[in-house]
């Protein structure tokens, strides 16, 4: 009550929504959910970060992610993804695997992805493997200096990730996915990926919508340790388009904080970050982050970890997937 009276007196209680507040050239104070309030511990100055969470129909479900979606991420680290599905989700059948060189500039660097379908769960899956080895990681970092590439009429995306997607899309994914869509027109599609594969998955899901192959309401996009993928305009378009989109971040995972937002080619995360500030074992809590990108949630960590990048849901899932998900 005291805070509200102070706001009235100071003339700051003029906007009840963050976006309206920013349009007035003021900041939104998350601490007290008020426009222009000072002093404020946590402020928002970009509309992209106005607090917003998915609706109940598209809520995050730890059990579903852990027992279903996570299997697709793990399977991507096996050259025969069916081994993981046979072990953990036998109704899912691999349709196509793609393994192509995806580096336009540097030495040969392979990218791996697959499509699968499940007639019991009535779903199609498209999953992208993450960065493999120091050479590819170096190329990703160096390619940051090549800049961004326009993504239709919705901003721009990191060129290396866009190229990597197109190499795989034209290397067999497109034809197979169109065949699966023809066979199972009413199925939803899970688009998933880890690390670089998470960024590619984000672009892939967006491409499916832009090309008219799928509507956004039929897509579940879930990534692990996804680096920043596109610019502010791309992130804004993404958030306005996809009702079901989650970026899962484990504790101090370093990949979720690169490339940097600063610099000539600013990149921004899209929603919705799910931050597990723990070991991610069963029953551990998680934070649904209401802001898209900035000094919120996992970005408030003072140090980062490479080990956390491969350790999700209580295991080193890269090694687990390579072993066939025993």
mmCIF file of C-alpha atoms in Angstrom:
data_model
loop_
_atom_site.group_PDB
_atom_site.id
_atom_site.type_symbol
_atom_site.label_atom_id
_atom_site.label_comp_id
_atom_site.label_asym_id
_atom_site.label_seq_id
_atom_site.Cartn_x
_atom_site.Cartn_y
_atom_site.Cartn_z
ATOM 1 C CA UNK A 1 0.000 0.000 0.000
ATOM 2 C CA UNK A 2 2.831 2.364 0.887
ATOM 3 C CA UNK A 3 4.598 1.653 -2.405
ATOM 4 C CA UNK A 4 1.400 2.303 -4.372
ATOM 5 C CA UNK A 5 0.896 5.664 -2.598
ATOM 6 C CA UNK A 6 4.470 6.623 -3.334
ATOM 7 C CA UNK A 7 3.928 5.802 -6.990
ATOM 8 C CA UNK A 8 0.822 7.954 -7.113
ATOM 9 C CA UNK A 9 2.581 10.852 -5.476
ATOM 10 C CA UNK A 10 5.557 10.654 -7.792
ATOM 11 C CA UNK A 11 3.351 10.321 -10.857
ATOM 12 C CA UNK A 12 4.914 7.008 -11.874
ATOM 13 C CA UNK A 13 1.797 4.835 -11.694
ATOM 14 C CA UNK A 14 0.858 5.614 -15.299
ATOM 15 C CA UNK A 15 1.416 2.229 -16.923
ATOM 16 C CA UNK A 16 0.260 -1.142 -15.701
ATOM 17 C CA UNK A 17 2.131 -3.096 -18.342
ATOM 18 C CA UNK A 18 5.841 -3.320 -19.018
ATOM 19 C CA UNK A 19 5.529 -2.729 -22.770
ATOM 20 C CA UNK A 20 3.400 0.375 -22.244
ATOM 21 C CA UNK A 21 5.923 1.624 -19.739
ATOM 22 C CA UNK A 22 8.881 1.222 -22.099
ATOM 23 C CA UNK A 23 6.931 2.929 -24.879
ATOM 24 C CA UNK A 24 6.857 5.984 -22.622
ATOM 25 C CA UNK A 25 10.638 5.977 -22.484
ATOM 26 C CA UNK A 26 10.784 4.714 -18.892
ATOM 27 C CA UNK A 27 12.095 1.529 -17.320
ATOM 28 C CA UNK A 28 10.033 -1.258 -15.808
ATOM 29 C CA UNK A 29 10.929 -2.241 -12.261
ATOM 30 C CA UNK A 30 10.573 -5.995 -11.852
ATOM 31 C CA UNK A 31 11.182 -5.767 -8.122
ATOM 32 C CA UNK A 32 7.845 -4.043 -7.481
ATOM 33 C CA UNK A 33 6.179 -4.563 -10.904
ATOM 34 C CA UNK A 34 5.898 -0.846 -11.485
ATOM 35 C CA UNK A 35 6.783 1.650 -14.195
ATOM 36 C CA UNK A 36 9.729 3.942 -13.578
ATOM 37 C CA UNK A 37 10.095 3.080 -9.902
ATOM 38 C CA UNK A 38 13.470 3.954 -8.400
ATOM 39 C CA UNK A 39 15.605 2.798 -6.792
ATOM 40 C CA UNK A 40 15.074 -0.631 -8.359
ATOM 41 C CA UNK A 41 17.100 -3.819 -7.979
ATOM 42 C CA UNK A 42 16.035 -5.366 -11.301
ATOM 43 C CA UNK A 43 15.045 -3.136 -14.198
ATOM 44 C CA UNK A 44 13.893 -3.835 -17.767
ATOM 45 C CA UNK A 45 14.688 -1.457 -20.610
ATOM 46 C CA UNK A 46 14.007 -3.694 -23.639
ATOM 47 C CA UNK A 47 10.517 -4.853 -24.629
ATOM 48 C CA UNK A 48 11.927 -8.302 -25.405
ATOM 49 C CA UNK A 49 12.447 -8.781 -21.666
ATOM 50 C CA UNK A 50 9.020 -7.720 -20.454
ATOM 51 C CA UNK A 51 7.974 -10.465 -17.995
ATOM 52 C CA UNK A 52 5.940 -13.173 -19.697
ATOM 53 C CA UNK A 53 5.507 -16.910 -19.226
ATOM 54 C CA UNK A 54 3.848 -19.581 -21.409
ATOM 55 C CA UNK A 55 0.126 -20.131 -20.946
ATOM 56 C CA UNK A 56 -1.183 -23.240 -19.206
ATOM 57 C CA UNK A 57 -1.845 -25.044 -22.483
ATOM 58 C CA UNK A 58 1.875 -24.822 -23.306
ATOM 59 C CA UNK A 59 3.330 -25.172 -19.824
ATOM 60 C CA UNK A 60 6.722 -26.683 -19.109
ATOM 61 C CA UNK A 61 6.565 -30.274 -17.837
ATOM 62 C CA UNK A 62 9.786 -31.628 -16.332
ATOM 63 C CA UNK A 63 8.611 -35.247 -16.562
ATOM 64 C CA UNK A 64 7.702 -34.975 -20.249
ATOM 65 C CA UNK A 65 11.003 -33.304 -21.109
ATOM 66 C CA UNK A 66 13.059 -35.703 -18.997
ATOM 67 C CA UNK A 67 11.408 -38.930 -20.208
ATOM 68 C CA UNK A 68 10.550 -38.078 -23.811
ATOM 69 C CA UNK A 69 12.226 -35.049 -25.342
ATOM 70 C CA UNK A 70 15.571 -35.675 -23.636
ATOM 71 C CA UNK A 71 15.837 -39.061 -25.344
ATOM 72 C CA UNK A 72 15.891 -37.350 -28.748
ATOM 73 C CA UNK A 73 18.744 -35.088 -27.629
ATOM 74 C CA UNK A 74 20.751 -38.061 -26.408
ATOM 75 C CA UNK A 75 20.061 -40.166 -29.502
ATOM 76 C CA UNK A 76 21.707 -37.532 -31.700
ATOM 77 C CA UNK A 77 25.088 -38.445 -30.229
ATOM 78 C CA UNK A 78 24.879 -41.957 -31.654
ATOM 79 C CA UNK A 79 25.457 -42.586 -35.351
ATOM 80 C CA UNK A 80 22.565 -45.045 -35.037
ATOM 81 C CA UNK A 81 19.958 -43.062 -33.047
ATOM 82 C CA UNK A 82 17.598 -46.032 -33.113
ATOM 83 C CA UNK A 83 19.728 -47.680 -30.421
ATOM 84 C CA UNK A 84 18.609 -45.033 -27.930
ATOM 85 C CA UNK A 85 14.986 -45.265 -28.996
ATOM 86 C CA UNK A 86 14.969 -49.046 -28.848
ATOM 87 C CA UNK A 87 16.324 -48.806 -25.313
ATOM 88 C CA UNK A 88 14.214 -45.945 -23.940
ATOM 89 C CA UNK A 89 11.357 -45.099 -26.315
ATOM 90 C CA UNK A 90 10.769 -48.101 -28.616
ATOM 91 C CA UNK A 91 7.717 -46.659 -30.367
ATOM 92 C CA UNK A 92 9.930 -43.968 -31.958
ATOM 93 C CA UNK A 93 11.427 -45.084 -35.295
ATOM 94 C CA UNK A 94 14.280 -43.330 -37.078
ATOM 95 C CA UNK A 95 13.400 -42.331 -40.614
ATOM 96 C CA UNK A 96 16.523 -40.565 -41.912
ATOM 97 C CA UNK A 97 20.003 -39.667 -40.693
ATOM 98 C CA UNK A 98 22.069 -36.893 -42.266
ATOM 99 C CA UNK A 99 25.812 -36.418 -41.774
ATOM 100 C CA UNK A 100 27.261 -33.646 -43.953
ATOM 101 C CA UNK A 101 30.056 -31.107 -43.989
ATOM 102 C CA UNK A 102 28.500 -27.893 -42.742
ATOM 103 C CA UNK A 103 31.424 -25.474 -42.730
ATOM 104 C CA UNK A 104 31.484 -23.016 -45.624
ATOM 105 C CA UNK A 105 34.771 -21.317 -44.733
ATOM 106 C CA UNK A 106 37.061 -23.457 -42.637
ATOM 107 C CA UNK A 107 38.249 -27.063 -42.600
ATOM 108 C CA UNK A 108 35.786 -29.905 -42.973
ATOM 109 C CA UNK A 109 33.371 -30.050 -40.020
ATOM 110 C CA UNK A 110 30.547 -32.558 -39.943
ATOM 111 C CA UNK A 111 27.000 -31.926 -38.759
ATOM 112 C CA UNK A 112 24.662 -34.762 -37.800
ATOM 113 C CA UNK A 113 20.874 -34.800 -37.570
ATOM 114 C CA UNK A 114 17.967 -37.180 -37.922
ATOM 115 C CA UNK A 115 14.235 -37.447 -38.396
ATOM 116 C CA UNK A 116 11.997 -39.973 -36.676
ATOM 117 C CA UNK A 117 8.308 -40.743 -36.236
ATOM 118 C CA UNK A 118 6.105 -42.349 -33.621
ATOM 119 C CA UNK A 119 2.669 -43.630 -34.616
ATOM 120 C CA UNK A 120 1.740 -44.287 -30.971
ATOM 121 C CA UNK A 121 2.511 -40.793 -29.720
ATOM 122 C CA UNK A 122 1.509 -39.290 -33.081
ATOM 123 C CA UNK A 123 4.655 -37.237 -33.380
ATOM 124 C CA UNK A 124 7.510 -36.557 -35.779
ATOM 125 C CA UNK A 125 10.948 -35.618 -34.445
ATOM 126 C CA UNK A 126 13.805 -33.657 -36.000
ATOM 127 C CA UNK A 127 16.969 -33.432 -33.905
ATOM 128 C CA UNK A 128 20.391 -31.818 -34.374
ATOM 129 C CA UNK A 129 23.660 -32.862 -32.756
ATOM 130 C CA UNK A 130 25.806 -30.261 -31.015
ATOM 131 C CA UNK A 131 29.329 -29.018 -31.602
ATOM 132 C CA UNK A 132 31.862 -31.796 -32.076
ATOM 133 C CA UNK A 133 35.476 -31.222 -31.133
ATOM 134 C CA UNK A 134 37.721 -28.213 -30.813
ATOM 135 C CA UNK A 135 37.994 -27.563 -34.547
ATOM 136 C CA UNK A 136 34.284 -26.980 -35.013
ATOM 137 C CA UNK A 137 34.065 -24.892 -31.852
ATOM 138 C CA UNK A 138 36.931 -22.727 -33.125
ATOM 139 C CA UNK A 139 35.194 -22.282 -36.466
ATOM 140 C CA UNK A 140 31.990 -21.211 -34.723
ATOM 141 C CA UNK A 141 33.864 -18.588 -32.723
ATOM 142 C CA UNK A 142 35.787 -17.303 -35.757
ATOM 143 C CA UNK A 143 32.621 -17.208 -37.833
ATOM 144 C CA UNK A 144 31.121 -14.770 -35.349
ATOM 145 C CA UNK A 145 33.218 -12.186 -37.197
ATOM 146 C CA UNK A 146 31.516 -13.038 -40.494
ATOM 147 C CA UNK A 147 28.389 -11.506 -38.987
ATOM 148 C CA UNK A 148 24.733 -12.297 -39.437
ATOM 149 C CA UNK A 149 22.531 -13.421 -42.299
ATOM 150 C CA UNK A 150 18.999 -12.163 -42.967
ATOM 151 C CA UNK A 151 16.264 -14.598 -41.994
ATOM 152 C CA UNK A 152 13.360 -13.912 -44.355
ATOM 153 C CA UNK A 153 11.729 -10.688 -43.116
ATOM 154 C CA UNK A 154 12.286 -11.438 -39.437
ATOM 155 C CA UNK A 155 15.676 -10.117 -38.469
ATOM 156 C CA UNK A 156 18.948 -11.968 -38.842
ATOM 157 C CA UNK A 157 20.613 -15.084 -37.459
ATOM 158 C CA UNK A 158 24.201 -16.143 -36.835
ATOM 159 C CA UNK A 159 25.569 -17.098 -40.258
ATOM 160 C CA UNK A 160 27.371 -20.275 -39.167
ATOM 161 C CA UNK A 161 24.202 -21.730 -37.636
ATOM 162 C CA UNK A 162 22.040 -20.798 -40.638
ATOM 163 C CA UNK A 163 24.523 -22.326 -43.078
ATOM 164 C CA UNK A 164 24.776 -25.462 -40.949
ATOM 165 C CA UNK A 165 21.002 -25.845 -41.033
ATOM 166 C CA UNK A 166 20.765 -25.355 -44.806
ATOM 167 C CA UNK A 167 23.536 -27.888 -45.488
ATOM 168 C CA UNK A 168 21.576 -30.503 -43.532
ATOM 169 C CA UNK A 169 18.186 -29.401 -44.852
ATOM 170 C CA UNK A 170 19.369 -29.721 -48.445
ATOM 171 C CA UNK A 171 21.380 -32.820 -47.598
ATOM 172 C CA UNK A 172 18.314 -34.986 -47.037
ATOM 173 C CA UNK A 173 16.252 -33.599 -44.174
ATOM 174 C CA UNK A 174 13.885 -31.600 -46.362
ATOM 175 C CA UNK A 175 12.836 -34.457 -48.622
ATOM 176 C CA UNK A 176 12.393 -36.888 -45.749
ATOM 177 C CA UNK A 177 10.447 -34.460 -43.580
ATOM 178 C CA UNK A 178 8.122 -33.616 -46.443
ATOM 179 C CA UNK A 179 7.484 -37.330 -46.937
ATOM 180 C CA UNK A 180 6.730 -37.764 -43.237
ATOM 181 C CA UNK A 181 4.428 -34.745 -43.269
ATOM 182 C CA UNK A 182 2.566 -36.259 -46.236
ATOM 183 C CA UNK A 183 2.157 -39.589 -44.407
ATOM 184 C CA UNK A 184 1.269 -38.070 -41.041
ATOM 185 C CA UNK A 185 -0.259 -34.634 -41.749
ATOM 186 C CA UNK A 186 -1.861 -34.224 -38.315
ATOM 187 C CA UNK A 187 1.167 -35.147 -36.201
ATOM 188 C CA UNK A 188 2.966 -32.517 -34.140
ATOM 189 C CA UNK A 189 6.712 -32.181 -34.557
ATOM 190 C CA UNK A 190 9.393 -32.048 -31.875
ATOM 191 C CA UNK A 191 12.397 -29.982 -32.973
ATOM 192 C CA UNK A 192 15.317 -30.452 -30.607
ATOM 193 C CA UNK A 193 19.053 -29.952 -30.321
ATOM 194 C CA UNK A 194 21.957 -29.384 -27.948
ATOM 195 C CA UNK A 195 24.652 -26.708 -28.093
ATOM 196 C CA UNK A 196 25.158 -25.671 -31.731
ATOM 197 C CA UNK A 197 22.399 -28.172 -32.491
ATOM 198 C CA UNK A 198 20.086 -26.127 -30.279
ATOM 199 C CA UNK A 199 20.741 -23.017 -32.343
ATOM 200 C CA UNK A 200 20.184 -25.000 -35.540
ATOM 201 C CA UNK A 201 16.967 -26.417 -34.088
ATOM 202 C CA UNK A 202 15.736 -22.899 -33.388
ATOM 203 C CA UNK A 203 16.421 -21.888 -36.981
ATOM 204 C CA UNK A 204 14.916 -25.139 -38.276
ATOM 205 C CA UNK A 205 11.652 -24.648 -36.385
ATOM 206 C CA UNK A 206 11.493 -21.080 -37.655
ATOM 207 C CA UNK A 207 12.186 -22.239 -41.200
ATOM 208 C CA UNK A 208 9.350 -24.767 -41.020
ATOM 209 C CA UNK A 209 6.965 -21.935 -40.196
ATOM 210 C CA UNK A 210 8.339 -19.508 -42.767
ATOM 211 C CA UNK A 211 8.201 -22.142 -45.514
ATOM 212 C CA UNK A 212 4.606 -23.030 -44.627
ATOM 213 C CA UNK A 213 5.410 -26.682 -43.956
ATOM 214 C CA UNK A 214 4.141 -26.455 -40.364
ATOM 215 C CA UNK A 215 2.173 -23.958 -38.339
ATOM 216 C CA UNK A 216 3.800 -22.853 -35.084
ATOM 217 C CA UNK A 217 1.087 -24.456 -32.954
ATOM 218 C CA UNK A 218 2.189 -27.897 -34.236
ATOM 219 C CA UNK A 219 5.807 -27.412 -33.163
ATOM 220 C CA UNK A 220 7.456 -28.159 -29.817
ATOM 221 C CA UNK A 221 10.917 -26.570 -29.780
ATOM 222 C CA UNK A 222 13.178 -27.665 -26.916
ATOM 223 C CA UNK A 223 16.915 -27.005 -26.767
ATOM 224 C CA UNK A 224 19.708 -27.725 -24.279
ATOM 225 C CA UNK A 225 22.601 -25.321 -23.773
ATOM 226 C CA UNK A 226 21.648 -23.249 -26.815
ATOM 227 C CA UNK A 227 23.950 -20.355 -27.720
ATOM 228 C CA UNK A 228 22.502 -17.039 -28.837
ATOM 229 C CA UNK A 229 21.155 -17.555 -32.329
ATOM 230 C CA UNK A 230 19.662 -14.375 -33.804
ATOM 231 C CA UNK A 231 19.355 -10.656 -33.364
ATOM 232 C CA UNK A 232 16.729 -8.654 -31.486
ATOM 233 C CA UNK A 233 14.258 -8.670 -34.390
ATOM 234 C CA UNK A 234 14.554 -12.454 -34.801
ATOM 235 C CA UNK A 235 14.058 -13.050 -31.075
ATOM 236 C CA UNK A 236 11.035 -10.756 -31.044
ATOM 237 C CA UNK A 237 9.471 -12.519 -34.033
ATOM 238 C CA UNK A 238 10.181 -15.913 -32.473
ATOM 239 C CA UNK A 239 8.497 -15.006 -29.191
ATOM 240 C CA UNK A 240 5.425 -13.715 -30.997
ATOM 241 C CA UNK A 241 5.241 -16.857 -33.143
ATOM 242 C CA UNK A 242 5.938 -19.958 -31.039
ATOM 243 C CA UNK A 243 3.630 -20.861 -28.135
ATOM 244 C CA UNK A 244 5.855 -23.816 -27.100
ATOM 245 C CA UNK A 245 9.555 -23.002 -27.010
ATOM 246 C CA UNK A 246 11.972 -23.782 -24.164
ATOM 247 C CA UNK A 247 15.718 -23.201 -23.806
ATOM 248 C CA UNK A 248 16.927 -25.401 -20.973
ATOM 249 C CA UNK A 249 20.107 -24.290 -19.209
ATOM 250 C CA UNK A 250 21.973 -26.393 -16.656
ATOM 251 C CA UNK A 251 23.473 -24.383 -13.806
ATOM 252 C CA UNK A 252 26.643 -22.706 -15.178
ATOM 253 C CA UNK A 253 26.547 -23.987 -18.774
ATOM 254 C CA UNK A 254 28.884 -21.662 -20.655
ATOM 255 C CA UNK A 255 27.330 -22.152 -24.098
ATOM 256 C CA UNK A 256 24.115 -20.360 -23.122
ATOM 257 C CA UNK A 257 26.094 -17.119 -22.796
ATOM 258 C CA UNK A 258 27.863 -17.029 -26.165
ATOM 259 C CA UNK A 259 28.148 -15.329 -28.605
ATOM 260 C CA UNK A 260 27.998 -12.130 -26.528
ATOM 261 C CA UNK A 261 25.178 -9.612 -26.790
ATOM 262 C CA UNK A 262 27.714 -6.813 -27.067
ATOM 263 C CA UNK A 263 29.428 -5.770 -30.285
ATOM 264 C CA UNK A 264 28.502 -4.751 -33.798
ATOM 265 C CA UNK A 265 26.401 -7.880 -34.384
ATOM 266 C CA UNK A 266 24.318 -8.026 -31.218
ATOM 267 C CA UNK A 267 22.583 -11.348 -30.632
ATOM 268 C CA UNK A 268 19.708 -12.025 -28.248
ATOM 269 C CA UNK A 269 18.128 -15.136 -26.794
ATOM 270 C CA UNK A 270 14.480 -15.855 -27.447
ATOM 271 C CA UNK A 271 12.148 -17.333 -24.825
ATOM 272 C CA UNK A 272 11.640 -19.287 -22.634
ATOM 273 C CA UNK A 273 14.688 -20.072 -20.531
ATOM 274 C CA UNK A 274 14.294 -22.916 -18.028
ATOM 275 C CA UNK A 275 17.173 -22.717 -15.591
ATOM 276 C CA UNK A 276 18.140 -25.619 -13.360
ATOM 277 C CA UNK A 277 20.479 -24.116 -10.770
ATOM 278 C CA UNK A 278 21.353 -27.575 -9.417
ATOM 279 C CA UNK A 279 22.389 -31.063 -10.565
ATOM 280 C CA UNK A 280 19.131 -31.641 -12.484
ATOM 281 C CA UNK A 281 18.393 -34.934 -10.743
ATOM 282 C CA UNK A 282 14.764 -36.053 -10.459
ATOM 283 C CA UNK A 283 12.763 -33.769 -8.206
ATOM 284 C CA UNK A 284 15.187 -30.831 -8.344
ATOM 285 C CA UNK A 285 13.497 -27.424 -8.759
ATOM 286 C CA UNK A 286 13.847 -25.203 -11.811
ATOM 287 C CA UNK A 287 13.251 -21.576 -12.663
ATOM 288 C CA UNK A 288 10.966 -20.518 -15.502
ATOM 289 C CA UNK A 289 12.493 -17.225 -16.564
ATOM 290 C CA UNK A 290 10.004 -14.493 -17.364
ATOM 291 C CA UNK A 291 12.619 -12.429 -19.224
ATOM 292 C CA UNK A 292 14.189 -13.446 -22.548
ATOM 293 C CA UNK A 293 17.789 -12.236 -22.306
ATOM 294 C CA UNK A 294 19.887 -9.973 -20.102
ATOM 295 C CA UNK A 295 21.137 -10.112 -16.535
ATOM 296 C CA UNK A 296 18.401 -12.493 -15.445
ATOM 297 C CA UNK A 297 18.298 -16.158 -14.388
ATOM 298 C CA UNK A 298 21.399 -18.083 -15.523
ATOM 299 C CA UNK A 299 23.108 -14.891 -16.751
ATOM 300 C CA UNK A 300 23.513 -13.817 -13.125
ATOM 301 C CA UNK A 301 26.099 -16.529 -12.589
ATOM 302 C CA UNK A 302 29.537 -15.084 -11.992
ATOM 303 C CA UNK A 303 31.371 -18.069 -13.464
ATOM 304 C CA UNK A 304 30.629 -20.645 -16.133
ATOM 305 C CA UNK A 305 31.364 -24.318 -16.659
ATOM 306 C CA UNK A 306 32.142 -26.470 -19.695
ATOM 307 C CA UNK A 307 31.266 -29.609 -17.733
ATOM 308 C CA UNK A 308 27.719 -28.377 -17.117
ATOM 309 C CA UNK A 309 27.329 -28.112 -20.894
ATOM 310 C CA UNK A 310 27.265 -31.903 -21.316
ATOM 311 C CA UNK A 311 25.733 -32.782 -17.944
ATOM 312 C CA UNK A 312 21.950 -32.601 -18.205
ATOM 313 C CA UNK A 313 19.247 -34.342 -16.187
ATOM 314 C CA UNK A 314 21.766 -35.967 -13.914
ATOM 315 C CA UNK A 315 24.065 -37.586 -16.495
ATOM 316 C CA UNK A 316 26.713 -36.846 -19.096
ATOM 317 C CA UNK A 317 24.134 -37.385 -21.817
ATOM 318 C CA UNK A 318 26.630 -37.007 -24.688
ATOM 319 C CA UNK A 319 28.493 -40.118 -23.519
ATOM 320 C CA UNK A 320 25.217 -41.790 -22.548
ATOM 321 C CA UNK A 321 23.768 -41.247 -26.001
ATOM 322 C CA UNK A 322 26.968 -42.423 -27.698
ATOM 323 C CA UNK A 323 26.671 -45.650 -25.693
ATOM 324 C CA UNK A 324 23.119 -46.227 -26.926
ATOM 325 C CA UNK A 325 21.279 -44.895 -23.846
ATOM 326 C CA UNK A 326 21.724 -48.073 -21.766
#
